[in-house]
């Protein structure tokens, strides 16, 4: 700056205001980054200084996150199960009892050639009887029969497992020569699908609701922090701090709370998974199915942490915006 | 530098804290603002800082009509003004050093440069040796001097001081005024609100005199 000692009126002012705008973009960016780094650390230190209350806030966030993400995981595994069930969605086509084995094979071949059929397996009358005997344990009673009362059947696997198209396929198959009846049992499959859909909606609603809960928890915590630093906010505003400058430490606090909550939620999910896995596997095995509880995995964990951090940040942003307006000396 | 045109200020529904104030202050001028307690000195300074808006009239600073500022411009405007507050406005959870560094931190001054300027400012008010102390450990006069150091650390083009010598002994008061005069000599416009009449008459700068919100005297420097 210029050092002059002329009379006051003629003196040029030391124009520091202009200096601020002359500072290059680069150094301003550096200052901005420096403040971000400082606030990132500072907010973490403030949280660490009061570990118990920070932990409680994070735990509240974690609990709000566990329910929807747990349900989401369960649905994900249900979807896996669903895919397995799709494969078992078959049409059983009973052939005319008068057909002999040769004719039955012909019909099976014709059925296999139908358009939306993925596969067709012939179960001859004799095989059917053998299966039936094994399954029902009526060997002696059936052995006393002279004729085999069972028709030959073809188990058709549809290419498209959508319930409606399966039904259409069944009626088409019934029209084929030599076919007596085509039977589909879809009701339970449909019921399961409906349930999964319900679960999905429930998970979405819960995610929305508990997401709001996270916003409220963070918002309230940040509101208290703003209140406790009221004097500091007033002072820095008096000497030219921008809104962004004032808001920054609180946004980082919110993000830290969110991240901590996300990590705790993952821990809770892993613990819960361990706790439930033995009974769930046992239950599945009792139905003859092989099923293990799904894991969140790296991708899921990162996603969960990202979402919770974002929620924390957003909660802080909302709270600070609301409460700064009250404090401003403007 | 500062122009008041028919400025009035009313707080809520009460009688006017300031009424029909007219004056001009040139760039690089130094002047006192005096009057009894409650006359409106702090209110007038708050108008210049754009902490309050006038209820009537216009305030112009460095050619800008303060009424026209967008809310987002105000922080940048305030950075050009150094203010010594009547009630210090220090942060009690930070060291003296951190308090003085605050305006530089807000403006994103590089830390090494910032430290150099903070020490220079502390040295000017004679408190360099207390840089690690907390404000709570200081006497009232020392806190006031920290407030002064913080106001000048940024080398502002306009310096406003509200009772900067209220808690200082005569010797320190004189030293602080010398400091302000030094700043004035290098081009800073300085406006000091004070009711220390002995000091004001001794220093022979221009004096604006307020009484119950009205400007009743404007005595040129002698
Ligand atoms: N924020 C406010 N709300 C309502 N009235 C106010 C406010 N600030 C100041 N006043 C009133 O405005 C008048 C002028 O106050 P001001 O603080 O400007 O006086 P002052 O000259 O600085 O006094 P002192 O020498 O005691 O500091 C007083 O009557 C005061 O009650
Ligand atoms: Mg006052």
Coordinates of C-alpha atoms and ligand atoms in Angstrom, one line a residue:
Chain A
X1 CA 0.0 0.0 0.0
X2 CA 1.0 3.6 -0.6
X3 CA 2.4 5.6 2.3
X4 CA 1.5 9.2 1.8
X5 CA 1.1 12.0 4.3
X6 CA -0.7 14.7 2.3
X7 CA -3.7 16.5 3.6
X8 CA -6.6 14.2 4.4
X9 CA -9.0 15.4 1.8
X10 CA -6.7 14.8 -1.2
X11 CA -5.4 11.5 0.1
X12 CA -6.2 8.4 -1.9
X13 CA -7.6 5.7 0.4
X14 CA -5.7 2.5 0.8
X15 CA -8.1 0.4 -1.2
X16 CA -8.2 -2.9 0.6
X17 CA -11.7 -3.6 -0.6
X18 CA -10.5 -3.7 -4.1
X19 CA -7.7 -5.9 -3.1
X20 CA -10.1 -8.7 -2.2
X21 CA -11.4 -8.9 -5.7
X22 CA -7.9 -8.6 -7.2
X23 CA -6.8 -11.8 -5.4
X24 CA -6.5 -14.4 -8.1
X25 CA -8.9 -17.1 -8.5
X26 CA -6.3 -19.7 -7.7
X27 CA -5.4 -18.3 -4.3
X28 CA -9.1 -17.9 -3.5
X29 CA -9.7 -21.5 -4.4
X30 CA -6.8 -22.5 -2.2
X31 CA -8.3 -20.4 0.7
X32 CA -11.6 -22.1 0.1
X33 CA -10.1 -25.5 0.2
X34 CA -8.1 -24.6 3.3
X35 CA -11.2 -23.6 5.1
X36 CA -13.0 -26.8 4.0
X37 CA -10.2 -28.9 5.3
X38 CA -10.1 -26.9 8.6
X39 CA -13.8 -27.2 9.1
X40 CA -13.7 -30.9 8.2
X41 CA -11.2 -31.5 11.0
X42 CA -12.7 -29.0 13.4
X43 CA -16.2 -30.5 13.2
X44 CA -14.7 -34.0 13.7
X45 CA -12.8 -32.8 16.8
X46 CA -15.9 -31.2 18.2
X47 CA -17.7 -34.5 17.8
X48 CA -14.8 -36.4 19.4
X49 CA -14.8 -33.9 22.3
X50 CA -18.2 -35.1 23.4
X51 CA -18.0 -38.8 22.4
X52 CA -21.1 -40.0 24.3
X53 CA -23.6 -37.6 23.0
X54 CA -22.1 -37.9 19.5
X55 CA -22.4 -41.6 19.7
X56 CA -26.0 -41.5 20.9
X57 CA -26.9 -39.3 18.0
X58 CA -25.2 -41.6 15.5
X59 CA -26.9 -44.6 17.2
X60 CA -30.3 -42.9 16.7
X61 CA -29.5 -42.5 13.0
X62 CA -28.2 -46.0 12.8
X63 CA -31.4 -47.5 14.3
X64 CA -33.5 -45.4 11.8
X65 CA -31.4 -46.8 9.0
X66 CA -31.3 -50.5 10.0
X67 CA -35.0 -51.2 9.6
X68 CA -35.5 -50.1 6.0
X69 CA -32.1 -51.5 4.9
X70 CA -32.7 -54.8 6.7
X71 CA -36.1 -55.1 5.0
X72 CA -34.5 -54.3 1.7
X73 CA -31.9 -57.0 2.2
X74 CA -34.7 -59.5 3.0
X75 CA -36.6 -58.6 -0.1
X76 CA -33.4 -59.0 -2.1
X77 CA -33.1 -62.5 -0.9
X78 CA -36.8 -63.1 -1.6
X79 CA -36.1 -62.0 -5.1
X80 CA -33.4 -64.7 -5.4
X81 CA -35.9 -67.2 -4.1
X82 CA -38.4 -66.0 -6.6
X83 CA -36.1 -66.7 -9.5
X84 CA -35.7 -70.2 -8.2
X85 CA -39.5 -70.5 -8.0
X86 CA -39.9 -69.3 -11.6
X87 CA -38.0 -72.3 -12.8
X88 CA -40.5 -74.5 -11.0
X89 CA -43.4 -72.8 -12.7
X90 CA -44.3 -75.6 -15.0
X91 CA -47.4 -76.8 -16.9
X92 CA -48.3 -80.4 -16.4
X93 CA -49.9 -81.7 -19.6
X94 CA -51.8 -85.0 -19.1
X95 CA -52.1 -87.1 -22.3
X96 CA -55.0 -89.2 -23.4
X97 CA -54.8 -92.5 -21.5
X98 CA -55.4 -94.4 -24.8
X99 CA -52.1 -93.4 -26.3
X100 CA -49.3 -95.9 -26.1
X101 CA -45.7 -95.0 -25.2
X102 CA -44.7 -94.3 -28.8
X103 CA -47.7 -92.0 -29.5
X104 CA -47.0 -90.2 -26.2
X105 CA -43.4 -89.5 -27.3
X106 CA -44.7 -88.0 -30.6
X107 CA -47.1 -85.7 -28.7
X108 CA -44.2 -84.7 -26.4
X109 CA -42.1 -83.8 -29.4
X110 CA -44.9 -81.8 -30.8
X111 CA -45.4 -80.0 -27.5
X112 CA -41.7 -79.2 -27.4
X113 CA -42.0 -77.4 -30.8
X114 CA -44.7 -75.0 -29.5
X115 CA -43.5 -71.4 -29.5
X116 CA -43.1 -70.2 -25.9
X117 CA -42.0 -73.6 -24.6
X118 CA -38.5 -73.8 -23.1
X119 CA -38.6 -77.5 -22.5
X120 CA -40.8 -80.6 -22.2
X121 CA -40.1 -83.8 -20.3
X122 CA -42.2 -86.9 -20.9
X123 CA -43.2 -88.9 -17.9
X124 CA -44.6 -92.1 -19.2
X125 CA -47.5 -93.8 -17.4
X126 CA -45.1 -96.4 -15.9
X127 CA -42.7 -93.8 -14.6
X128 CA -45.6 -91.8 -13.2
X129 CA -46.8 -94.9 -11.4
X130 CA -43.4 -95.5 -9.9
X131 CA -43.1 -91.9 -8.7
X132 CA -46.5 -92.0 -7.3
X133 CA -45.8 -95.2 -5.4
X134 CA -42.6 -93.9 -4.0
X135 CA -44.1 -90.6 -2.9
X136 CA -47.3 -91.9 -1.4
X137 CA -46.2 -95.1 0.1
X138 CA -49.1 -97.0 -1.3
X139 CA -47.0 -99.6 -3.1
X140 CA -49.0 -102.6 -1.9
X141 CA -52.4 -101.2 -2.7
X142 CA -51.3 -100.0 -6.2
X143 CA -49.4 -103.2 -6.9
X144 CA -52.7 -105.0 -6.6
X145 CA -54.2 -103.0 -9.5
X146 CA -54.1 -104.8 -12.8
X147 CA -54.0 -101.8 -15.1
X148 CA -52.0 -98.7 -14.7
X149 CA -54.7 -96.0 -14.0
X150 CA -52.3 -93.1 -14.6
X151 CA -52.0 -91.2 -17.9
X152 CA -48.7 -90.3 -19.4
X153 CA -47.8 -86.7 -18.7
X154 CA -45.5 -84.1 -20.2
X155 CA -44.0 -81.5 -17.8
X156 CA -43.6 -78.3 -19.9
X157 CA -41.4 -75.5 -18.8
X158 CA -42.7 -72.2 -20.2
X159 CA -40.3 -69.8 -21.7
X160 CA -42.1 -66.9 -20.2
X161 CA -43.0 -67.3 -16.6
X162 CA -45.4 -64.4 -16.3
X163 CA -48.6 -65.9 -14.9
X164 CA -50.9 -64.6 -17.7
X165 CA -48.8 -65.9 -20.5
X166 CA -48.4 -69.3 -18.7
X167 CA -52.2 -69.5 -18.6
X168 CA -52.4 -68.7 -22.3
X169 CA -49.8 -71.3 -23.0
X170 CA -51.7 -73.9 -21.0
X171 CA -54.9 -73.4 -23.0
X172 CA -52.9 -73.6 -26.3
X173 CA -51.3 -76.8 -25.2
X174 CA -54.7 -78.2 -24.4
X175 CA -55.7 -77.8 -28.1
X176 CA -52.9 -80.1 -29.2
X177 CA -54.0 -83.5 -30.5
X178 CA -53.7 -86.2 -27.9
X179 CA -53.7 -83.9 -24.9
X180 CA -56.3 -84.5 -22.3
X181 CA -55.7 -81.7 -19.9
X182 CA -53.1 -79.0 -19.2
X183 CA -52.9 -78.0 -15.5
X184 CA -51.2 -75.0 -14.0
X185 CA -51.0 -74.2 -10.4
X186 CA -50.2 -70.6 -10.2
X187 CA -52.1 -69.3 -7.2
X188 CA -49.4 -69.7 -4.6
X189 CA -46.8 -68.2 -7.0
X190 CA -49.0 -65.2 -7.5
X191 CA -49.6 -64.9 -3.8
X192 CA -45.9 -64.9 -3.2
X193 CA -45.3 -62.2 -5.8
X194 CA -48.0 -60.0 -4.3
X195 CA -46.4 -60.4 -0.9
X196 CA -43.0 -59.4 -2.4
X197 CA -44.6 -56.4 -4.0
X198 CA -46.2 -55.4 -0.7
X199 CA -42.8 -55.8 1.1
X200 CA -41.2 -53.6 -1.5
X201 CA -43.7 -50.9 -1.0
X202 CA -43.4 -51.2 2.7
X203 CA -39.6 -50.9 2.5
X204 CA -39.9 -47.8 0.4
X205 CA -42.4 -46.2 2.7
X206 CA -40.2 -47.1 5.7
X207 CA -37.1 -45.7 3.9
X208 CA -39.0 -42.5 3.4
X209 CA -40.3 -42.3 6.9
X210 CA -37.0 -43.2 8.6
X211 CA -35.1 -41.0 6.2
X212 CA -37.2 -38.2 7.5
X213 CA -36.4 -39.4 11.0
X214 CA -32.7 -39.1 10.3
X215 CA -33.2 -35.5 9.0
X216 CA -35.1 -34.7 12.2
X217 CA -32.4 -36.2 14.5
X218 CA -29.6 -34.4 12.7
X219 CA -31.6 -31.2 12.4
X220 CA -32.3 -31.2 16.1
X221 CA -28.7 -31.9 17.0
X222 CA -27.4 -29.2 14.7
X223 CA -30.0 -26.7 16.0
X224 CA -28.5 -27.2 19.5
X225 CA -25.0 -26.7 18.1
X226 CA -26.0 -23.5 16.4
X227 CA -27.6 -22.3 19.6
X228 CA -24.5 -23.1 21.6
X229 CA -22.3 -21.2 19.1
X230 CA -24.7 -18.3 18.7
X231 CA -22.2 -15.7 20.0
X232 CA -19.5 -17.0 17.7
X233 CA -21.9 -16.8 14.7
X234 CA -22.8 -13.2 15.6
X235 CA -19.2 -12.1 15.9
X236 CA -18.0 -13.6 12.6
X237 CA -21.1 -12.2 10.9
X238 CA -20.2 -8.7 12.3
X239 CA -16.8 -8.9 10.8
X240 CA -17.8 -10.1 7.3
X241 CA -18.3 -13.8 7.3
X242 CA -20.6 -15.1 4.5
X243 CA -23.5 -17.4 5.0
X244 CA -21.5 -20.2 3.5
X245 CA -18.6 -19.6 5.9
X246 CA -20.9 -19.8 8.9
X247 CA -22.8 -22.8 7.6
X248 CA -19.8 -24.9 6.7
X249 CA -18.7 -26.3 10.1
X250 CA -22.3 -27.3 10.8
X251 CA -22.7 -29.0 7.4
X252 CA -19.6 -31.0 8.1
X253 CA -20.9 -32.0 11.6
X254 CA -24.1 -33.2 9.9
X255 CA -22.2 -35.2 7.4
X256 CA -20.1 -36.7 10.2
X257 CA -23.2 -37.7 12.1
X258 CA -24.6 -39.2 9.0
X259 CA -21.5 -41.2 8.2
X260 CA -21.1 -42.4 11.8
X261 CA -24.8 -43.5 11.7
X262 CA -24.2 -45.3 8.5
X263 CA -21.2 -47.2 9.8
X264 CA -23.1 -48.1 13.0
X265 CA -26.0 -49.3 10.9
X266 CA -23.7 -51.6 9.0
X267 CA -22.4 -53.0 12.2
X268 CA -25.9 -53.6 13.5
X269 CA -26.9 -55.3 10.2
X270 CA -23.9 -57.6 10.4
X271 CA -24.5 -58.5 14.0
X272 CA -28.2 -59.0 13.3
X273 CA -27.3 -61.2 10.3
X274 CA -25.1 -63.4 12.6
X275 CA -27.8 -63.6 15.2
X276 CA -30.5 -64.7 12.7
X277 CA -28.5 -66.8 10.3
X278 CA -28.5 -70.1 12.2
X279 CA -32.3 -70.3 12.7
X280 CA -33.0 -69.1 9.2
X281 CA -30.8 -71.7 7.6
X282 CA -32.3 -74.4 9.8
X283 CA -35.8 -73.3 8.9
X284 CA -35.0 -73.3 5.2
X285 CA -33.5 -76.7 5.5
X286 CA -36.6 -78.1 7.1
X287 CA -38.4 -77.1 3.9
X288 CA -35.6 -78.8 1.9
X289 CA -34.4 -75.5 0.5
X290 CA -30.9 -74.1 0.6
X291 CA -31.0 -70.5 1.8
X292 CA -28.6 -68.3 3.6
X293 CA -29.2 -64.7 4.7
X294 CA -27.8 -62.2 2.2
X295 CA -24.9 -59.9 3.1
X296 CA -24.8 -56.2 2.5
X297 CA -21.5 -56.5 0.6
X298 CA -19.1 -53.7 -0.2
X299 CA -21.3 -52.0 -2.7
X300 CA -24.3 -52.0 -0.4
X301 CA -22.2 -50.7 2.5
X302 CA -20.8 -47.9 0.5
X303 CA -24.2 -47.0 -0.8
X304 CA -25.6 -47.0 2.7
X305 CA -22.8 -44.8 4.1
X306 CA -23.2 -42.4 1.1
X307 CA -26.9 -42.1 1.6
X308 CA -26.6 -41.6 5.4
X309 CA -23.9 -39.0 4.9
X310 CA -26.0 -37.2 2.4
X311 CA -29.0 -37.3 4.8
X312 CA -26.9 -35.9 7.6
X313 CA -25.6 -33.1 5.5
X314 CA -29.1 -32.3 4.3
X315 CA -30.5 -32.3 7.8
X316 CA -27.8 -29.9 8.9
X317 CA -28.4 -27.7 5.9
X318 CA -32.1 -27.4 6.7
X319 CA -31.5 -26.7 10.4
X320 CA -28.7 -24.2 9.9
X321 CA -30.7 -22.3 7.2
X322 CA -33.7 -22.1 9.5
X323 CA -31.7 -20.9 12.6
X324 CA -29.2 -18.6 11.0
X325 CA -32.1 -16.4 9.9
X326 CA -32.9 -15.8 13.6
X327 CA -29.4 -15.0 14.6
X328 CA -28.3 -12.7 11.8
X329 CA -27.5 -9.2 12.9
X330 CA -27.8 -8.7 9.1
Chain B
X1 CA -16.3 8.5 2.0
X2 CA -19.4 8.6 4.2
X3 CA -22.5 10.6 3.4
X4 CA -25.7 10.8 5.5
X5 CA -28.7 12.4 3.9
X6 CA -31.7 13.1 6.1
X7 CA -31.1 9.9 8.0
X8 CA -33.6 8.8 10.6
X9 CA -33.6 5.6 12.7
X10 CA -36.5 4.3 14.7
X11 CA -36.4 1.1 16.7
X12 CA -39.8 -0.6 16.7
X13 CA -42.5 1.8 17.7
X14 CA -40.3 3.9 20.0
X15 CA -39.2 7.5 19.5
X16 CA -36.5 8.2 17.0
X17 CA -33.0 7.1 18.1
X18 CA -31.7 9.3 15.2
X19 CA -33.5 12.1 13.4
X20 CA -32.6 14.0 10.2
X21 CA -28.8 13.4 10.3
X22 CA -26.8 15.1 7.6
X23 CA -23.1 15.1 7.2
X24 CA -20.2 14.1 4.9
X25 CA -16.9 12.6 5.8
X26 CA -14.1 12.8 3.2
X27 CA -11.7 10.0 2.4
X28 CA -8.8 9.9 4.8
X29 CA -10.5 12.1 7.4
X30 CA -10.3 11.5 11.1
X31 CA -13.2 12.6 13.3
X32 CA -14.9 12.1 16.7
X33 CA -18.5 11.4 17.3
X34 CA -19.6 12.5 20.7
X35 CA -22.7 13.0 22.9
X36 CA -24.2 11.8 26.1
X37 CA -25.1 8.2 26.7
X38 CA -28.1 7.2 24.6
X39 CA -27.6 10.0 22.1
X40 CA -27.3 7.6 19.2
X41 CA -23.6 7.2 18.7
X42 CA -23.6 3.4 18.4
X43 CA -26.8 3.6 16.3
X44 CA -25.1 5.8 13.8
X45 CA -22.0 3.5 13.6
X46 CA -24.3 0.5 13.2
X47 CA -25.9 2.2 10.2
X48 CA -22.5 2.6 8.6
X49 CA -21.7 -1.1 9.2
X50 CA -25.1 -1.9 7.6
X51 CA -26.1 -3.7 10.8
X52 CA -29.2 -1.7 10.7
X53 CA -31.1 0.0 7.9
X54 CA -32.2 3.6 8.2
X55 CA -35.9 4.2 8.7
X56 CA -35.5 7.3 6.6
X57 CA -32.9 8.9 4.3
X58 CA -29.8 7.4 2.7
X59 CA -26.4 6.3 3.9
X60 CA -23.6 6.2 1.3
X61 CA -20.2 4.7 1.9
X62 CA -17.5 4.9 -0.7
X63 CA -20.1 5.8 -3.2
X64 CA -22.4 2.8 -2.5
X65 CA -25.9 3.4 -1.3
X66 CA -26.1 0.9 1.6
X67 CA -29.8 0.3 1.0
X68 CA -29.1 -1.1 -2.4
X69 CA -26.8 -3.8 -1.3
X70 CA -27.9 -7.3 -1.9
X71 CA -27.8 -9.5 1.2
X72 CA -25.0 -11.5 -0.2
X73 CA -22.8 -8.4 -0.8
X74 CA -22.9 -7.2 2.8
X75 CA -20.2 -9.6 4.1
X76 CA -17.8 -8.3 1.5
X77 CA -18.7 -4.8 2.3
X78 CA -18.1 -5.3 6.1
X79 CA -14.7 -6.7 5.4
X80 CA -13.5 -3.3 4.2
X81 CA -14.4 -1.8 7.6
X82 CA -12.5 -2.3 10.8
X83 CA -14.7 -2.0 13.8
X84 CA -13.9 -1.7 17.5
X85 CA -17.1 -2.7 19.3
X86 CA -18.2 -1.0 22.5
X87 CA -18.7 -4.5 24.0
X88 CA -15.5 -6.0 22.4
X89 CA -17.3 -8.9 20.7
X90 CA -14.4 -11.3 21.3
X91 CA -14.7 -15.1 21.2
X92 CA -14.1 -16.4 24.7
X93 CA -13.2 -20.0 23.7
X94 CA -10.3 -18.9 21.5
X95 CA -6.9 -17.5 22.2
X96 CA -6.0 -13.8 21.8
X97 CA -4.1 -14.8 18.7
X98 CA -7.1 -16.7 17.1
X99 CA -9.4 -13.8 17.9
X100 CA -7.2 -11.3 16.1
X101 CA -6.8 -13.7 13.2
X102 CA -10.5 -14.1 12.7
X103 CA -11.0 -11.4 10.0
X104 CA -8.1 -12.9 8.1
X105 CA -9.4 -16.4 8.5
X106 CA -12.8 -15.2 7.1
X107 CA -11.1 -13.7 4.1
X108 CA -9.0 -16.8 3.6
X109 CA -5.6 -15.2 4.1
X110 CA -2.8 -17.7 3.9
X111 CA -1.8 -18.8 7.4
X112 CA 1.8 -17.7 7.4
X113 CA 0.9 -14.3 6.1
X114 CA -2.0 -14.1 8.6
X115 CA 0.3 -15.0 11.6
X116 CA 2.7 -12.2 10.6
X117 CA -0.1 -9.6 10.4
X118 CA -1.7 -10.8 13.6
X119 CA 1.6 -10.4 15.5
X120 CA 2.2 -7.0 14.0
X121 CA -1.3 -5.9 15.1
X122 CA -0.8 -7.3 18.6
X123 CA 2.5 -5.6 18.8
X124 CA 0.9 -2.3 18.0
X125 CA -1.5 -2.5 20.9
X126 CA 1.3 -3.8 23.2
X127 CA -0.2 -7.2 23.8
X128 CA 2.1 -9.5 21.7
X129 CA 3.2 -11.2 24.9
X130 CA -0.4 -12.3 25.6
X131 CA -1.1 -14.0 22.3
X132 CA -1.7 -17.5 23.8
X133 CA -4.0 -16.2 26.6
X134 CA -7.7 -16.6 26.5
X135 CA -9.8 -13.3 26.6
X136 CA -11.2 -14.4 29.9
X137 CA -7.8 -14.1 31.5
X138 CA -7.4 -10.5 30.4
X139 CA -8.4 -7.2 32.0
X140 CA -11.2 -5.2 30.5
X141 CA -8.7 -2.7 29.1
X142 CA -6.7 -5.5 27.6
X143 CA -9.7 -7.0 25.9
X144 CA -10.5 -3.6 24.4
X145 CA -7.0 -3.5 23.0
X146 CA -7.5 -7.0 21.5
X147 CA -10.7 -5.7 19.9
X148 CA -8.6 -2.8 18.5
X149 CA -6.0 -5.2 17.1
X150 CA -8.6 -7.2 15.5
X151 CA -10.1 -4.1 13.9
X152 CA -6.8 -3.0 12.4
X153 CA -5.3 -6.4 11.5
X154 CA -6.9 -6.3 8.0
X155 CA -5.7 -2.7 7.3
X156 CA -9.2 -1.5 6.5
X157 CA -10.0 1.6 4.5
X158 CA -12.5 2.7 7.1
X159 CA -12.0 2.3 10.8
X160 CA -15.0 2.7 13.2
X161 CA -14.3 2.7 16.9
X162 CA -17.1 2.8 19.5
X163 CA -15.7 3.9 22.9
X164 CA -12.3 2.4 22.2
X165 CA -10.8 4.0 25.3
X166 CA -13.7 3.4 27.7
X167 CA -11.7 1.2 30.0
X168 CA -8.2 2.5 29.4
X169 CA -6.1 4.8 31.6
X170 CA -5.1 8.2 30.2
X171 CA -1.7 7.1 29.1
X172 CA -3.1 4.0 27.2
X173 CA -5.9 6.1 25.7
X174 CA -3.4 8.5 24.3
X175 CA -1.4 5.6 22.9
X176 CA -4.4 4.1 21.2
X177 CA -5.4 7.4 19.7
X178 CA -1.8 7.7 18.4
X179 CA -2.3 4.3 16.8
X180 CA -5.5 5.5 15.1
X181 CA -3.7 8.7 13.9
X182 CA -1.0 6.5 12.5
X183 CA -3.5 4.6 10.5
X184 CA -5.2 7.9 9.4
X185 CA -1.9 9.2 8.2
X186 CA -1.5 6.3 5.8
X187 CA -5.0 6.9 4.3
X188 CA -7.5 5.2 6.6
X189 CA -10.7 7.1 7.3
X190 CA -11.2 7.0 11.1
X191 CA -14.4 7.6 13.0
X192 CA -14.3 7.4 16.8
X193 CA -17.3 7.5 19.1
X194 CA -16.4 8.7 22.5
X195 CA -17.5 10.8 25.4
X196 CA -14.0 11.3 26.7
X197 CA -14.2 15.1 26.2
X198 CA -10.8 15.8 27.6
X199 CA -9.2 13.5 25.0
X200 CA -11.3 14.9 22.2
X201 CA -10.5 18.5 22.8
X202 CA -6.8 17.6 23.2
X203 CA -6.6 15.9 19.8
X204 CA -8.2 18.7 17.8
X205 CA -9.9 16.6 15.1
X206 CA -13.3 17.2 13.7
X207 CA -16.1 16.6 16.1
X208 CA -19.7 15.6 15.4
X209 CA -21.9 16.2 18.4
X210 CA -25.2 14.3 18.9
X211 CA -27.9 15.1 21.4
X212 CA -31.0 12.9 21.7
X213 CA -30.6 11.6 18.2
X214 CA -30.0 15.0 16.5
X215 CA -26.8 16.4 15.1
X216 CA -26.3 19.5 17.1
X217 CA -22.7 20.4 16.3
X218 CA -20.1 19.8 13.6
X219 CA -16.8 21.4 14.6
X220 CA -14.0 21.4 12.1
X221 CA -10.5 20.3 13.1
X222 CA -8.4 23.0 14.7
Ligands
LIG1 N1 -31.6 -2.5 19.2 C1 -32.3 -1.5 19.8 N2 -33.6 -1.6 20.0 C2 -34.3 -0.6 20.5 N3 -33.8 0.6 20.9 C3 -32.5 0.8 20.7 C4 -31.6 -0.2 20.1 N4 -30.4 0.2 20.1 C5 -30.4 1.4 20.6 N5 -31.6 1.8 21.0 C6 -32.1 3.1 21.5 O1 -31.5 4.1 20.7 C7 -31.0 5.2 21.5 C8 -29.6 5.4 21.1 O2 -28.8 4.3 21.5 P1 -27.2 4.2 21.2 O3 -26.8 2.9 21.6 O4 -27.0 4.6 19.8 O5 -26.6 5.3 22.2 P2 -25.1 5.7 22.4 O6 -25.0 7.1 22.0 O7 -24.2 4.7 21.8 O8 -25.0 5.5 24.0 P3 -23.8 5.0 24.9 O9 -22.9 6.2 25.0 O10 -24.4 4.7 26.2 O11 -23.2 3.9 24.2 C9 -31.2 4.8 22.9 O12 -32.3 5.4 23.5 C10 -31.5 3.3 22.9 O13 -32.4 2.9 23.9
LIG2 MG1 -22.9 3.3 22.4

